[in-house]
Coordinates of C-alpha atoms in Angstrom, one line a residue:
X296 CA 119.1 141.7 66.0
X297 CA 116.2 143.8 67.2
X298 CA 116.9 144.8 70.6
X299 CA 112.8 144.0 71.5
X300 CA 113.0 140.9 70.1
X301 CA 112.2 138.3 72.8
X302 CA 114.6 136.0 74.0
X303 CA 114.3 132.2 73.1
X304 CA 113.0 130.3 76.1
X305 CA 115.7 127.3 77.3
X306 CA 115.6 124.2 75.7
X307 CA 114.5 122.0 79.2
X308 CA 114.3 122.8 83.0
X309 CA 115.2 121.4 86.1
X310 CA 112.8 120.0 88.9
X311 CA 114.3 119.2 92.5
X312 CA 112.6 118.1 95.3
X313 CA 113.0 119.1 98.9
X314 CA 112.9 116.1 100.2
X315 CA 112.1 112.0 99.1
X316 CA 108.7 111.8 98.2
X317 CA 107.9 115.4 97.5
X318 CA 105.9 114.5 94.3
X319 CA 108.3 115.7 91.6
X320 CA 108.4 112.6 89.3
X321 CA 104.5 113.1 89.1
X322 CA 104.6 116.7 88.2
X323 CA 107.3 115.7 85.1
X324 CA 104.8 113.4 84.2
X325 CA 102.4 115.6 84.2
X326 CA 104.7 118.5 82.3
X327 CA 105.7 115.8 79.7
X328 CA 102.4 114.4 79.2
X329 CA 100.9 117.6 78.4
X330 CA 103.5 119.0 76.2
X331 CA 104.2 115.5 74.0
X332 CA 100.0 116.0 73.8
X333 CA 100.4 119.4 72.3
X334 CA 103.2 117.9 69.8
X335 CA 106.4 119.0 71.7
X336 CA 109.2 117.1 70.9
X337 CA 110.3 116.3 74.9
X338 CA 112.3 114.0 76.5
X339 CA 113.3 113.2 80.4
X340 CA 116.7 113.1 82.0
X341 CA 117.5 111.6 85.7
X342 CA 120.8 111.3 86.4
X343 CA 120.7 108.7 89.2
X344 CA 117.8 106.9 90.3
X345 CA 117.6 104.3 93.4
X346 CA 113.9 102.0 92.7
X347 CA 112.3 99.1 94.2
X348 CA 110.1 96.7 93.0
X349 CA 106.8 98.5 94.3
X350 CA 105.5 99.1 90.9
X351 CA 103.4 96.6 89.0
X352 CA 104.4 98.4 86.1
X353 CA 108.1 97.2 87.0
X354 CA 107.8 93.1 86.5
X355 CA 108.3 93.3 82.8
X356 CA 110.8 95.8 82.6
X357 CA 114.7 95.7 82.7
X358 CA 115.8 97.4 85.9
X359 CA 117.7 99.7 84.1
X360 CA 114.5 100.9 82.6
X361 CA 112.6 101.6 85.6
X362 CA 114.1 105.0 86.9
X363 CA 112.4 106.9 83.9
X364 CA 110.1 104.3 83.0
X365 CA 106.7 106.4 82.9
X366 CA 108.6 109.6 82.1
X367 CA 109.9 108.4 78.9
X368 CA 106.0 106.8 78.5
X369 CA 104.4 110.0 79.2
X370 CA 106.9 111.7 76.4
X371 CA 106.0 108.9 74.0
X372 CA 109.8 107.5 74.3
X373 CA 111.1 104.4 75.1
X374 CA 113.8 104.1 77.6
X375 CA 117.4 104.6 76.8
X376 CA 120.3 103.9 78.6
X377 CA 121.1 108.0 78.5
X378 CA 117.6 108.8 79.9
X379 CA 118.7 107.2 83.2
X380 CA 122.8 107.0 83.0
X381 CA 123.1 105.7 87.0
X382 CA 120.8 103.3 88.5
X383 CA 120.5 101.3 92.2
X384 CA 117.4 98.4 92.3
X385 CA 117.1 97.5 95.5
X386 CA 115.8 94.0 96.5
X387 CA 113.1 95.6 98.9
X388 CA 111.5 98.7 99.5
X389 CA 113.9 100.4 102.0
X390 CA 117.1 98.1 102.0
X391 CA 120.1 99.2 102.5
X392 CA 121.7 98.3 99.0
X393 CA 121.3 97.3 96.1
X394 CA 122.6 96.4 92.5
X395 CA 124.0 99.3 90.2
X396 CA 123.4 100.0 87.1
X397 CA 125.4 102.1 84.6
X398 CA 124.7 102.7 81.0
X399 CA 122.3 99.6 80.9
X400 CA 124.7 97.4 82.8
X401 CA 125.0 95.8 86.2
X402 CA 128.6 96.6 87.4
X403 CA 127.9 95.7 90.7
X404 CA 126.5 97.0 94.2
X405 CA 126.3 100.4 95.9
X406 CA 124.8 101.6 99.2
X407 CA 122.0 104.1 99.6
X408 CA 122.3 107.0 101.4
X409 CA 119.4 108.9 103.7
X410 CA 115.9 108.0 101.7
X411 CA 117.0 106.9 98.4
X412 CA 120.0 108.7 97.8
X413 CA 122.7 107.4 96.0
X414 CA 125.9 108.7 97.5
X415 CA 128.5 108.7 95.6
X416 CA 131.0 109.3 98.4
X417 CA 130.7 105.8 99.1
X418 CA 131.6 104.3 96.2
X419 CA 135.4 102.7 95.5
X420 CA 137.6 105.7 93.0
X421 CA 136.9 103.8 90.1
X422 CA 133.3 103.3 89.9
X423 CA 132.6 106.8 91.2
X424 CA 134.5 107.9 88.4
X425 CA 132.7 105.5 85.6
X426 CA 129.0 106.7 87.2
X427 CA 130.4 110.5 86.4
X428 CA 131.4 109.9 83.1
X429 CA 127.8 108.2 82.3
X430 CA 126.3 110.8 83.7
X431 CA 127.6 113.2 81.7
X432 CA 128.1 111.4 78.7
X433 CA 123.8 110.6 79.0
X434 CA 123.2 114.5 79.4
X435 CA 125.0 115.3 76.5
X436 CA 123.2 112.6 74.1
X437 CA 119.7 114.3 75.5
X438 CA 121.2 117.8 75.2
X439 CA 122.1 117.5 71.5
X440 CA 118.7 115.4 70.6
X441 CA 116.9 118.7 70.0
X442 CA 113.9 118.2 72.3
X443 CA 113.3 120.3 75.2
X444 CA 114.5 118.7 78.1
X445 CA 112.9 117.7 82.1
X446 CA 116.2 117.4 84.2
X447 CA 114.6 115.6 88.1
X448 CA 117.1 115.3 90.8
X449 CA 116.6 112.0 93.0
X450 CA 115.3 111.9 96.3
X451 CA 115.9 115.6 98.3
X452 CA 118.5 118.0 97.2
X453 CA 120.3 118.8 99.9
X454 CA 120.9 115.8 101.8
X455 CA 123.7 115.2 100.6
X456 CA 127.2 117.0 100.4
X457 CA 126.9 118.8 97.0
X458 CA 130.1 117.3 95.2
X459 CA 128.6 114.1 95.5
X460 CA 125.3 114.4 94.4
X461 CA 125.3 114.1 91.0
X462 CA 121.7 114.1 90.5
X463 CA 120.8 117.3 92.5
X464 CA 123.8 119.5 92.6
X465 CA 126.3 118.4 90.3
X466 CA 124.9 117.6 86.9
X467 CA 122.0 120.4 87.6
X468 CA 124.5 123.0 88.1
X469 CA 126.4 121.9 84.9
X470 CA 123.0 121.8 82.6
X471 CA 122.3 125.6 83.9
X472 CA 118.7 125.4 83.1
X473 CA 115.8 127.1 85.4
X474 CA 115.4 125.2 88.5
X475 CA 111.8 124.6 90.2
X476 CA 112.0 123.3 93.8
X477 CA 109.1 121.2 94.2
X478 CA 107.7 120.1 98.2
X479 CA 104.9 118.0 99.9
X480 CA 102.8 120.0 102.4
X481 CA 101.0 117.1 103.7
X482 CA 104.7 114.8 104.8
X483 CA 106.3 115.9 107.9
X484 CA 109.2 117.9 107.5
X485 CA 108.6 118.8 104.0
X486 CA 108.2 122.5 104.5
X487 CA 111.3 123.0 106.7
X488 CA 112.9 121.4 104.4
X489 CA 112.1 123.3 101.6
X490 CA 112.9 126.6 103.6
X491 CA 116.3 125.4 104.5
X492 CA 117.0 124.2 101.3
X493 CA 118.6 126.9 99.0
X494 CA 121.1 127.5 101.8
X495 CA 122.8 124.2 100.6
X496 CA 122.7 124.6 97.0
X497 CA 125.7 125.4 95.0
X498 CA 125.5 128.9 94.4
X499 CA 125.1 128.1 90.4
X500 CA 122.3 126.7 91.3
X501 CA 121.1 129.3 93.2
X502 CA 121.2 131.8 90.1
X503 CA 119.2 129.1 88.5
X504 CA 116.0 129.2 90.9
X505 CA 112.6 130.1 89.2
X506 CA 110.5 129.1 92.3
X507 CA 108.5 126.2 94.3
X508 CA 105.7 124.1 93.6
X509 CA 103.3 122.8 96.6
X510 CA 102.3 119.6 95.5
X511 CA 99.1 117.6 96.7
X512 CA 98.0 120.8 98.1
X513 CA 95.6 122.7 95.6
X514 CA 92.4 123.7 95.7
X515 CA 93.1 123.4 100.1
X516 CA 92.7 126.7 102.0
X517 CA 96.5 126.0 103.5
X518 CA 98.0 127.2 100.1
X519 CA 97.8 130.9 100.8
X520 CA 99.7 130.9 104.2
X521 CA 102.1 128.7 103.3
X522 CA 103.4 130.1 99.8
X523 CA 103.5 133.6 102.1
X524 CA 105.8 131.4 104.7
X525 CA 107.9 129.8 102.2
X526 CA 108.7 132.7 99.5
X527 CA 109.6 135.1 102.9
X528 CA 112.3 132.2 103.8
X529 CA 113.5 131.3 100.7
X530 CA 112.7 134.9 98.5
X531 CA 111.4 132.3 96.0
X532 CA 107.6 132.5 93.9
X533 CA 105.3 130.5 94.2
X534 CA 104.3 129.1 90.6
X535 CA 101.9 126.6 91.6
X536 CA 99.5 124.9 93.9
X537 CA 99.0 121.1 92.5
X538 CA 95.8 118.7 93.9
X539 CA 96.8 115.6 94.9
X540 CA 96.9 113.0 91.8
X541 CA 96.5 109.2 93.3
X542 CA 96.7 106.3 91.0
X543 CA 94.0 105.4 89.3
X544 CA 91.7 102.9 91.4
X545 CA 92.8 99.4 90.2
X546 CA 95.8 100.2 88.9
X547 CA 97.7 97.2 87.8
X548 CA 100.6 98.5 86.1
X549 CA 99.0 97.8 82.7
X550 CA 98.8 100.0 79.4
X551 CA 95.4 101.5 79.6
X552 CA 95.7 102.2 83.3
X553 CA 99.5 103.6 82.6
X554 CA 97.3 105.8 79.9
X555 CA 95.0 106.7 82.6
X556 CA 97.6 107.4 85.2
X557 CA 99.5 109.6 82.7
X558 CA 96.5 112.0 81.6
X559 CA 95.5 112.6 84.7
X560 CA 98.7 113.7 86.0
X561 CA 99.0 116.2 83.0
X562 CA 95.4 117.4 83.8
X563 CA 96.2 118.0 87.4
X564 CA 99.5 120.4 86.2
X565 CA 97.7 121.7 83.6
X566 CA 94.7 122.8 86.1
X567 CA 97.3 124.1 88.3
X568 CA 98.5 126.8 85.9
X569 CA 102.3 125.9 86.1
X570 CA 102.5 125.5 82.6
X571 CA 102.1 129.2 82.3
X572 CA 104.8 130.0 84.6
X573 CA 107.6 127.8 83.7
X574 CA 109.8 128.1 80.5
X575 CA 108.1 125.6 78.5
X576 CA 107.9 125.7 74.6
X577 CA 104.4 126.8 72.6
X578 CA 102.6 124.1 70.5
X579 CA 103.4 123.8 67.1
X580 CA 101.2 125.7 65.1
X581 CA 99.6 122.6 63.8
X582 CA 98.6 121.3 67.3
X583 CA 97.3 124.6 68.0
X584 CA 93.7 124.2 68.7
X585 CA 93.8 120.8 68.2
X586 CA 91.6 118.4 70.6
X587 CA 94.2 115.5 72.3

């Protein structure tokens, strides 16, 4: 091999958030929107996922569908049970429970842990151990489907105690692909967090970190200060500063607002520059050039 030739980038990456509601699931939108645009064969991955039904987009759905619902949609994928291996759908927004899901089937109940965590600590030997071997066996259907792969952790990495969270430690550390932390400026206790936060990472995952992400921040005269703050605390890079994306006004959960909700998301990463500094694959020389 010629010793300058460059390295293939990896096939997929992983995104963690710092805490719940850090944004991330909207920035893989955004990253899988943009590259299924430029004719990248892509494809999402969540371990675990804990949903309620706050989502219009929701009512027509099987619940096993709903933790990777717009991510598969923004890869131009429908919903397998191996996109989403471990699932909880809560009754309500915030309750305490709620019924689990494993490889497209209800086997029963589990408990949420801090904000919308599953745990699985608290689950009975047994189930634990079938929720593991779906998680794995989901991974390695995605792994050996040939398209470049978004791992997303659930809820904030680090709340939990690293053996049991598959979806932010465990299955992250396995995959071994770049990691970008992703946090919310604007939420209280967001920052901290993220500063705090590779402290209580496996240390395989720690070899794995490519940077952070401020989301809902760009374009806002806080970004400069706080990437200074956060890189001295976690010796991290900042790769991008991302404008805050709401849902598009009227949104109803139907296909042409789903459309709408999806482009915009990949317009706001793609505006951000992240694209150019995350291992992501080039276009395919047809798409090259090519309008969407």
């Amino acid at each position: 091999m010629d010793p300058v030739q460059q390295a293939p980038a990896p096939n997929g990456m992983t995104v963690l958030g710092a805490a719940a509601g850090t944004g991330k699931t909207g920035i893989g939108i955004g990253i899988l929107r943009t590259l299924h645009t430029r004719g990248v064969p892509c494809e999402p991955f969540k371990a675990t996922a804990v949903v309620a039904p706050d989502d219009p987009a929701y009512t027509a759905v099987a619940p096993w569908r709903r933790g990777v619902l717009h991510n598969c949609a923004a890869a131009g994928l429908p919903v397998r049970w191996w996109n989403n291996p471990v699932l909880v759908d809560l009754p309500y927004p915030g309750a305490p429970e709620g019924d689990l899901w494993v490889r497209g089937r209800l086997v029963g109940t589990a408990p949420v842990a801090g904000e919308d965590s599953l745990d699985a600590a608290a689950l009975p030997a047994a189930l634990r151990r079938h929720c593991e071997e779906a998680v794995q066996q989901g991974y390695d259907k995605v792994r050996t489907g040939g398209r470049w792969l978004l791992v997303e952790g659930a809820a904030g990495a680090g709340e939990l105690e690293p053996a049991d969270d598959l979806a932010n430690q465990v299955l992250p550390a396995r995959a071994g692909l770049p990691v970008v932390l992703v946090t919310n400026p604007r939420r209280s206790g967001h920052l901290a967090a993220l500063a705090g936060l590779t402290g209580l990472l496996v240390p395989e995952l720690r070899a794995l970190l490519h940077g952070f992400v401020l989301n809902q921040i760009g374009g806002t005269a806080r970004v400069a200060p706080t990437a200074r703050r956060l890189t001295a605390a976690t010796g991290l890079p900042m790769l991008a500063a991302i404008a805050d994306s709401p849902l598009p006004s009227g949104y109803d959960g139907s296909a042409g607002m789903l459309r709408t909700l999806y482009d915009r998301r990949a317009r706001y990463v793609e505006e951000s520059g992240l694209l150019d500094r995350i291992p992501v694959p080039a276009a395919p020389q047809s798409h090259r050039g090519v309008a969407p």
